[in-house]
Tab-separated table of C-alpha atoms in Angstrom:
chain	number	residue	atom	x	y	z
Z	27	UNK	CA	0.000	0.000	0.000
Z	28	UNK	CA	1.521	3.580	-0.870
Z	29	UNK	CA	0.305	6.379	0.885
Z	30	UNK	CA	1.372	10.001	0.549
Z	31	UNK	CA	1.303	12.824	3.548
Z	32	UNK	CA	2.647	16.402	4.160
Z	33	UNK	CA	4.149	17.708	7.051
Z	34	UNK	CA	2.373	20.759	8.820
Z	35	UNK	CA	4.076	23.469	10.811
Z	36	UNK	CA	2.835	24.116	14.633
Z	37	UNK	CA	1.442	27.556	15.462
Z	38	UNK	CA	0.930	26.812	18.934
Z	39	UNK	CA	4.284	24.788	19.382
Z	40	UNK	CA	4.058	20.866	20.796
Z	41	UNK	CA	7.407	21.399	23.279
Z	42	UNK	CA	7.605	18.527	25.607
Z	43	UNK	CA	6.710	14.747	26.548
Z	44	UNK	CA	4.820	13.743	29.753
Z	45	UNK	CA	4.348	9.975	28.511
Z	46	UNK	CA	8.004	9.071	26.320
Z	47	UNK	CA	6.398	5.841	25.487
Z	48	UNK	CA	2.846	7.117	24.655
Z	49	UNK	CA	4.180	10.470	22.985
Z	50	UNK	CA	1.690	12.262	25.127
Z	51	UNK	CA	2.479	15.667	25.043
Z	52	UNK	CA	2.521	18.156	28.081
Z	53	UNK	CA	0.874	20.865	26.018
Z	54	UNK	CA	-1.920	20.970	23.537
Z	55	UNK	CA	-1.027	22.448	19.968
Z	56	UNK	CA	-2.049	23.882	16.506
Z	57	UNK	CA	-1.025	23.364	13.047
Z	58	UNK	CA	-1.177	24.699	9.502
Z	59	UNK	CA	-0.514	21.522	6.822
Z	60	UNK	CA	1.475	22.489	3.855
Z	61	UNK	CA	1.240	21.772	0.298
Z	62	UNK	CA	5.001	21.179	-0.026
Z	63	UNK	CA	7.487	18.879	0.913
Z	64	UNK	CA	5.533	15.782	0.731
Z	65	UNK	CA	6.793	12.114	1.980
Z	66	UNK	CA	5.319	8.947	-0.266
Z	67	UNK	CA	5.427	5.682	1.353
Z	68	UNK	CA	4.757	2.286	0.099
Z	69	UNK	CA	4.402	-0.902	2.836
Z	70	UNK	CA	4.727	-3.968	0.981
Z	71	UNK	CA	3.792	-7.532	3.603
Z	72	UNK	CA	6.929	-9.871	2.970
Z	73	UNK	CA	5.241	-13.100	5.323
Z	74	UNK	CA	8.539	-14.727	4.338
Z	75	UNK	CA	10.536	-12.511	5.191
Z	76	UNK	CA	12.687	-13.079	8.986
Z	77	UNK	CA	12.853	-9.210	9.684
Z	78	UNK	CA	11.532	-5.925	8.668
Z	79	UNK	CA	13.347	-3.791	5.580
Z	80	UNK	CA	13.463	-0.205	5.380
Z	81	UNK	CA	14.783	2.119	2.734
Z	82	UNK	CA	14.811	5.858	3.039
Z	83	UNK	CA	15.699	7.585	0.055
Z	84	UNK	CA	16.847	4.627	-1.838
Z	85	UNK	CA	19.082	3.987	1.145
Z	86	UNK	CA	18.886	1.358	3.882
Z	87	UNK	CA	17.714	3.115	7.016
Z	88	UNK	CA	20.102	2.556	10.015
Z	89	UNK	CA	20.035	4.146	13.151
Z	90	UNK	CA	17.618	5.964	15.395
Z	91	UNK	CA	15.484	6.186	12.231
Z	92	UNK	CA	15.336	2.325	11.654
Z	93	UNK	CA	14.378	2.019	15.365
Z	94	UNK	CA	11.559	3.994	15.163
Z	95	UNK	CA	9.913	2.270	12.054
Z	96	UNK	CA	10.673	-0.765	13.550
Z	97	UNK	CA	8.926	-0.148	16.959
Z	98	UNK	CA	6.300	1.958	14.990
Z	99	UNK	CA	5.684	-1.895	12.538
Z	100	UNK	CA	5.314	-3.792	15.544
Z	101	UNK	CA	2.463	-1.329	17.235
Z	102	UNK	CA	0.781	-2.365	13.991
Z	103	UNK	CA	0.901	-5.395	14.138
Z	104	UNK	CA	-0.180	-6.008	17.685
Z	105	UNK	CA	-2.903	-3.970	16.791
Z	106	UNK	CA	-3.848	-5.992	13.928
Z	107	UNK	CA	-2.930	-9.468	15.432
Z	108	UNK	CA	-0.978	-9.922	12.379
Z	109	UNK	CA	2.867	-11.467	12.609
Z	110	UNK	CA	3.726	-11.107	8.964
Z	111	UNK	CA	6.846	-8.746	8.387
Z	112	UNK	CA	7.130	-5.656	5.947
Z	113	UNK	CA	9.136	-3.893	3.435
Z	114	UNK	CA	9.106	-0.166	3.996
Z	115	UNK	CA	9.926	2.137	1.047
Z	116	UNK	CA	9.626	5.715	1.910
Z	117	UNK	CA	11.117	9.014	0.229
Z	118	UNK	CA	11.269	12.387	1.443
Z	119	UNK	CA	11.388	15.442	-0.073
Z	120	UNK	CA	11.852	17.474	2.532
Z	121	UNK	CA	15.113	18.104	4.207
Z	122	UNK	CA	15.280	15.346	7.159
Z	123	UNK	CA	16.150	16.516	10.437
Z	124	UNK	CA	16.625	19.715	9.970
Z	125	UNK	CA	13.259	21.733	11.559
Z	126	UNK	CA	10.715	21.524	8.346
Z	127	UNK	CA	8.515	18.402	10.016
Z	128	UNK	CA	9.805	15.879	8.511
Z	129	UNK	CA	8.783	13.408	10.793
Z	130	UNK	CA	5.391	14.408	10.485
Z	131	UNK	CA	4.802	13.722	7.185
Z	132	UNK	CA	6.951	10.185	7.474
Z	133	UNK	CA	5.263	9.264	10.221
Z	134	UNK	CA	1.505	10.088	8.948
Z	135	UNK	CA	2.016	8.529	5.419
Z	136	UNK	CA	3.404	5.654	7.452
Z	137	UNK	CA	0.534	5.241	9.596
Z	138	UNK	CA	-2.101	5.209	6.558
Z	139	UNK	CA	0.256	2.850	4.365
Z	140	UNK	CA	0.890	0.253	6.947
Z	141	UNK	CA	-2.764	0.188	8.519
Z	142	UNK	CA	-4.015	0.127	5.076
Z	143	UNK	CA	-1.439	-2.875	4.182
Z	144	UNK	CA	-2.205	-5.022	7.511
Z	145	UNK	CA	-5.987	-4.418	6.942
Z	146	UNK	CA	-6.732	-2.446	9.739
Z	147	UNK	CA	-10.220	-0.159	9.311
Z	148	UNK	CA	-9.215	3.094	11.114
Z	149	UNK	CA	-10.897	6.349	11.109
Z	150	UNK	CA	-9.162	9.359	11.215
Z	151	UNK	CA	-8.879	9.801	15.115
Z	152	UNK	CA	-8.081	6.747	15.115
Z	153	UNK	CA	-5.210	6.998	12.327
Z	154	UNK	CA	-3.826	10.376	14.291
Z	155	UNK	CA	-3.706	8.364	17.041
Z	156	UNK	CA	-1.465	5.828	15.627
Z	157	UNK	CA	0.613	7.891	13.954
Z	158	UNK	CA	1.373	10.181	17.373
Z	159	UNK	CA	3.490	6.972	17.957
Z	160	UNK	CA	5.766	7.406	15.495
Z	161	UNK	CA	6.430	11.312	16.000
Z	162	UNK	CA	3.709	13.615	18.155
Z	163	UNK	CA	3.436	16.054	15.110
Z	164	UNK	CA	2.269	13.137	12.821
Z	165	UNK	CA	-0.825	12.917	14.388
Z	166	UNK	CA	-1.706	16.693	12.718
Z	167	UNK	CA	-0.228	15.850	9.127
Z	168	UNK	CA	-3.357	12.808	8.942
Z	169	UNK	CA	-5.725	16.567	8.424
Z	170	UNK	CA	-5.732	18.929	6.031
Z	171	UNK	CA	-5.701	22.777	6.775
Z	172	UNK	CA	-5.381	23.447	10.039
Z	173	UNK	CA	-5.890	21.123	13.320
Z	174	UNK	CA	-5.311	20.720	16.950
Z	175	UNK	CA	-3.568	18.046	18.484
Z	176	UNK	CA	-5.224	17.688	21.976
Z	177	UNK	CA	-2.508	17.033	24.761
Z	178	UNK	CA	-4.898	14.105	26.156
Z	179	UNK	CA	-6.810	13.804	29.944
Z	180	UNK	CA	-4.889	12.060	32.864
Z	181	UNK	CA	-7.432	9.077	32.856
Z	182	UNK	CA	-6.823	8.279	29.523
Z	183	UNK	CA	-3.864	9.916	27.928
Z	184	UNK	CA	-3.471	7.607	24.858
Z	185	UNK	CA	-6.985	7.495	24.351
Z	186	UNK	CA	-7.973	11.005	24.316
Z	187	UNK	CA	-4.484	12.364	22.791
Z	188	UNK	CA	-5.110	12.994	19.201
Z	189	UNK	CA	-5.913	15.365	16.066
Z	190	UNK	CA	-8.327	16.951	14.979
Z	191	UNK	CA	-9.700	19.755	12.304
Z	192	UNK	CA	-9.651	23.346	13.099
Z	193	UNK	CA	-12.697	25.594	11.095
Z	194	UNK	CA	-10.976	28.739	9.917
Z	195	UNK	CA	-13.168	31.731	8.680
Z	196	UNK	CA	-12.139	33.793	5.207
Z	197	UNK	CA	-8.407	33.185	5.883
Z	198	UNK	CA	-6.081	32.692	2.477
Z	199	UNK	CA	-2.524	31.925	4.716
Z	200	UNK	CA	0.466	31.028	3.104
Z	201	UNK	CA	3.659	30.095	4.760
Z	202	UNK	CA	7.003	31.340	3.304
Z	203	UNK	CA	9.607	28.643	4.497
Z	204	UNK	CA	13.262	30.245	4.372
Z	205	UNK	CA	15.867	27.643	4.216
Z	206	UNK	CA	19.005	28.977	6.731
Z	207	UNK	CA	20.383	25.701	7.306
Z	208	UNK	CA	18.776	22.077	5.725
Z	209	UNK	CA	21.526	19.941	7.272
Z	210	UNK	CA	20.604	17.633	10.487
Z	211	UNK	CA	20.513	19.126	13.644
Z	212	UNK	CA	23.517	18.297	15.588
Z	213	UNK	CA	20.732	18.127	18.832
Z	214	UNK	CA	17.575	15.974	17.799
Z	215	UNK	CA	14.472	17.397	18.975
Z	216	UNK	CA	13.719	14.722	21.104
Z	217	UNK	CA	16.857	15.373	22.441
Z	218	UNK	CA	16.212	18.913	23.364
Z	219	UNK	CA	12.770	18.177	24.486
Z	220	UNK	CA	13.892	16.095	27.446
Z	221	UNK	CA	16.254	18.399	28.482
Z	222	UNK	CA	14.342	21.667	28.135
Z	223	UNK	CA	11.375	19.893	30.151
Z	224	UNK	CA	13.793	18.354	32.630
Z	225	UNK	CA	16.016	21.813	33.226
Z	226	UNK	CA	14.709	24.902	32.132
Z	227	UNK	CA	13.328	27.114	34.720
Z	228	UNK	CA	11.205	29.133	31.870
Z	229	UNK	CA	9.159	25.906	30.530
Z	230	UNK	CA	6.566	25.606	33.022
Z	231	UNK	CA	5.600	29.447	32.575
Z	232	UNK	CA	5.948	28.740	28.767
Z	233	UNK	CA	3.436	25.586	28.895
Z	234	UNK	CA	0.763	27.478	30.806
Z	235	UNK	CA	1.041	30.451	28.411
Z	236	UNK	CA	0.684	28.347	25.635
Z	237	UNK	CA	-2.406	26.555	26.825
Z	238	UNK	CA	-3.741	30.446	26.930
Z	239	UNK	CA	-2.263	31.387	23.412
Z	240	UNK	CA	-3.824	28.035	21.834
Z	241	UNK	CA	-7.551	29.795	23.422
Z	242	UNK	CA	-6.874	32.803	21.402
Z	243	UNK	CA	-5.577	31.162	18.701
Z	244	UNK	CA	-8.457	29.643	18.138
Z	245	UNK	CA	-10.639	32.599	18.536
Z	246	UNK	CA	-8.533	33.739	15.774
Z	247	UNK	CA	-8.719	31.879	13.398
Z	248	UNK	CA	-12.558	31.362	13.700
Z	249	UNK	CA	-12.872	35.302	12.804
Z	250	UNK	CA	-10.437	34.978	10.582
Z	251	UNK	CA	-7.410	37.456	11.605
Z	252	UNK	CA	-4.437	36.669	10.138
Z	253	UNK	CA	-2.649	39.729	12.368
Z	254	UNK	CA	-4.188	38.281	15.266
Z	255	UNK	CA	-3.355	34.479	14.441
Z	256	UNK	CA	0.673	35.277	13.351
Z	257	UNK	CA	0.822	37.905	16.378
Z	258	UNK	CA	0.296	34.440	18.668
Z	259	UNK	CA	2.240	31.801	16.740
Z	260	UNK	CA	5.001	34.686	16.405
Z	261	UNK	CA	5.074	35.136	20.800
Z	262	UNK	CA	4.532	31.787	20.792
Z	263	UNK	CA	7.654	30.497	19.235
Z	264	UNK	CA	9.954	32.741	20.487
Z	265	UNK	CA	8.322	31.629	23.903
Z	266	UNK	CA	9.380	28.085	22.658
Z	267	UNK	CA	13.375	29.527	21.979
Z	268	UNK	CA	13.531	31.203	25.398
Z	269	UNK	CA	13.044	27.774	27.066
Z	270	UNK	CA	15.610	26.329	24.993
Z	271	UNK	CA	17.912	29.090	25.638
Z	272	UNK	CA	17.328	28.328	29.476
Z	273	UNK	CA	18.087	24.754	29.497
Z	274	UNK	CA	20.947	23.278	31.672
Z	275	UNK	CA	23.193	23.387	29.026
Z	276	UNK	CA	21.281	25.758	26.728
Z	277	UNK	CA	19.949	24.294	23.556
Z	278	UNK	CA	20.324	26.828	21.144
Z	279	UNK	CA	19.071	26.190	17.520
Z	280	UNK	CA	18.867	30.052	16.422
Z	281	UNK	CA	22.028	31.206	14.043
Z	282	UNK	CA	23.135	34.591	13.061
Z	283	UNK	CA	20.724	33.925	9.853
Z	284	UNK	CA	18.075	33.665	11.601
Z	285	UNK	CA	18.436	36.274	13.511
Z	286	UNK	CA	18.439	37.970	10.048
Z	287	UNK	CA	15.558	36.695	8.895
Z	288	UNK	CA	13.777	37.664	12.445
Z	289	UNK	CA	14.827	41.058	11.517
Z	290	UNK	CA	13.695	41.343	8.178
Z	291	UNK	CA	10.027	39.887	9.065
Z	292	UNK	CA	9.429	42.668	11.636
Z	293	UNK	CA	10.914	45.456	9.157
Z	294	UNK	CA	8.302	44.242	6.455
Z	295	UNK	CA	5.512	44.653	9.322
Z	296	UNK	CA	6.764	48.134	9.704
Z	297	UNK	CA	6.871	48.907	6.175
Z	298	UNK	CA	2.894	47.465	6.352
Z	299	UNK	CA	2.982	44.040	5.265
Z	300	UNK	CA	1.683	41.929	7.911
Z	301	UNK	CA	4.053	38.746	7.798
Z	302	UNK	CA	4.684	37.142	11.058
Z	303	UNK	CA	8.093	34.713	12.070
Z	304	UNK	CA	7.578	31.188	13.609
Z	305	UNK	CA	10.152	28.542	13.920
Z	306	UNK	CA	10.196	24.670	14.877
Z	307	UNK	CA	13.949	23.068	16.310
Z	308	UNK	CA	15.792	24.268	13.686
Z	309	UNK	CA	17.160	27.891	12.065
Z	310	UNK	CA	14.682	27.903	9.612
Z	311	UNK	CA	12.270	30.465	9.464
Z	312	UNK	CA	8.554	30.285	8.470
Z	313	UNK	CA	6.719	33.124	7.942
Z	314	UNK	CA	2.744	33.437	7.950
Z	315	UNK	CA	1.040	35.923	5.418
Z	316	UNK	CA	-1.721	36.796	3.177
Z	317	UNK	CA	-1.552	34.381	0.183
Z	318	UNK	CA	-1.398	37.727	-2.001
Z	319	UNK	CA	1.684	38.706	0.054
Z	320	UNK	CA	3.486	35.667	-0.130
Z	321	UNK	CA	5.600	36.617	-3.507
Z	322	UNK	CA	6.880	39.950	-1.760
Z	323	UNK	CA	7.948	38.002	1.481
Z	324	UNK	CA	9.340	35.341	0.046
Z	325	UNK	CA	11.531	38.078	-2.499
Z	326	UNK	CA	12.426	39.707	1.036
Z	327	UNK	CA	13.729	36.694	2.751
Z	328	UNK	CA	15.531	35.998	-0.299
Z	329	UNK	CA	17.278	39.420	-0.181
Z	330	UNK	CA	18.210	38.996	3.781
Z	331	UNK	CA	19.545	35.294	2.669
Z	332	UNK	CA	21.537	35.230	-0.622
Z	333	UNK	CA	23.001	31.863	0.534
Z	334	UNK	CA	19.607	29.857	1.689
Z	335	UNK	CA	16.495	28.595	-0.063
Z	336	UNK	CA	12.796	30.153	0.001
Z	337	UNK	CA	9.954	28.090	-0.834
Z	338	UNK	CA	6.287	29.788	-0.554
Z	339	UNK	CA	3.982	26.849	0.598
Z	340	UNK	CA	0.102	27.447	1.120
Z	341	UNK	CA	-2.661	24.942	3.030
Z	342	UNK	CA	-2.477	21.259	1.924
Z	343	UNK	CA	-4.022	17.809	2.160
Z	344	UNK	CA	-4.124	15.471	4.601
Z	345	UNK	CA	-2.348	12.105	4.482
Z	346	UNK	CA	-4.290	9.884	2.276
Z	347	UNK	CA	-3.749	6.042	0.697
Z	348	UNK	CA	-2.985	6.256	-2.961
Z	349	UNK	CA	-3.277	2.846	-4.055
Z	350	UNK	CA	-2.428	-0.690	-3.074
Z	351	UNK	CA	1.058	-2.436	-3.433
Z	352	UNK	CA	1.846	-4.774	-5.785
């Protein structure tokens, strides 16, 4: 089974695990899914077969990668009371580790392909929730537009921890991504997740702020106010940062360009386009605007980065199953 799925970018940021094994986040969040950037994967059943295969790319996946598709296959199949093994073909065209979700679209177009290939009949909840497992942000890539990933109750965190769609009123958004950096990051985000939630003194004030932000946010986008919405997910990342910046050591994924870029998005607010700067563990900048803005901002970002890459991406699909393996 091949399935294909985009990765989103959070507005209200997911920062932090209170369930490692459950990837049950402390915080609630909000994402926009992009029309860019898409991962295709194909799950083929290999019954005899003595272990799971997976390529990446064309390349044999090793690692920390191969780890979590493997764990991720046998969630499946418990939950399909199947024992048969797979071969897992997946290519990305987004840059992989490097803060531009990348996981979320792997994980989601995982999710569909494999429950699709093992016969399981999931609904959508039910697909987010599955593919939370593989990376928390997957669970927002399985919806198009906008959604909110609910952090889950204390009863029943696995449960009640999943995506879901977001209605937006008379909004035309498009994200300009500007490419500082697309190699891996030398600390994974999982990485700096542990330790900002573990030793920075600024991420409990953060979390409850966020919970807040994600109200208005909301409010927002239901009246459709694009200075309103980027206003939040702007405060709201660099909220995300500080914490970072506060860790014991200090995770710090911001670089001189991106400090640039910073710059140049509140400059083009000043000169009165209304473009607003959010950022995932990475360098990169995105940056939210009017669809009919997005050609200025993205010649802008350009200008303040010779060196990088600009793509202008605008709402997308959600993960959906192409067609069945041969």
């Amino acid at each position: 089974m091949t399935a294909v799925a985009q990765p989103n970018i959070a507005l209200i940021k997911y920062w932090g695990k209170r369930d490692e094994r459950l990837v049950i986040p402390w915080t609630s969040s909000l994402s926009m899914t992009l029309d860019v950037f898409p991962t295709t994967t194909t799950v083929r059943l290999a019954p005899a077969a003595g272990a799971d295969r997976v390529t990446l790319n064309g390349r044999h996946a090793a690692g920390e990668t191969l780890r979590r598709v493997l764990d991720f296959l046998e969630l499946v199949r418990e939950l399909a009371g199947r024992r048969e093994r797979a071969v897992v073909d997946s290519h990305n065209t987004a840059p992989t580790g490097a803060g531009v979700a990348s996981s979320a679209s792997g994980f989601a177009a995982l999710a569909v392909a494999a429950a699709a290939a093992y016969d399981l009949d999931l609904d959508a909840t039910e697909l987010s929730r599955l593919a939370r497992r593989g990376s928390g942000s997957a669970s927002r890539s399985v919806f198009a537009g906008f959604s909110l990933w609910h952090a889950g109750g204390e009863e029943d965190p696995d449960g009640s921890s999943y995506a879901e769609p977001v209605p937006v009123r008379g909004l035309d958004p498009a994200l300009v991504i500007a490419l500082v950096d697309d190699s891996p990051k030398a600390v994974s985000s999982r990485a700096a997740m542990r330790r900002t939630v573990d030793t920075s003194p600024l991420y409990r004030p953060w979390a409850d702020s966020s919970e807040r932000d994600l109200i208005e946010m909301r409010l927002a986008l239901g009246r459709g106010d694009l200075d309103a919405v980027g206003e939040i997910a702007e405060r709201n990342a660099l909220g995300m940062h500080a914490t970072m910046l506060a860790a014991r050591p200090a995770v710090r994924y911001l670089s001189p360009g991106t400090l640039t870029l910073l710059d140049r998005v509140l400059r083009l607010r000043q000169e009165g386009t209304p473009a607003y700067s959010t950022m995932d563990a990475g360098p990169n900048v995105k940056v939210l605007c009017h669809s009919s803005d997005a050609d200025r901002v993205a010649a802008a970002l350009r200008d303040a980065i010779p060196s990088g890459s600009v793509v202008v991406a605008r709402s997308g699909p959600g993960a959906r199953l192409l067609s069945g393996g041969s």
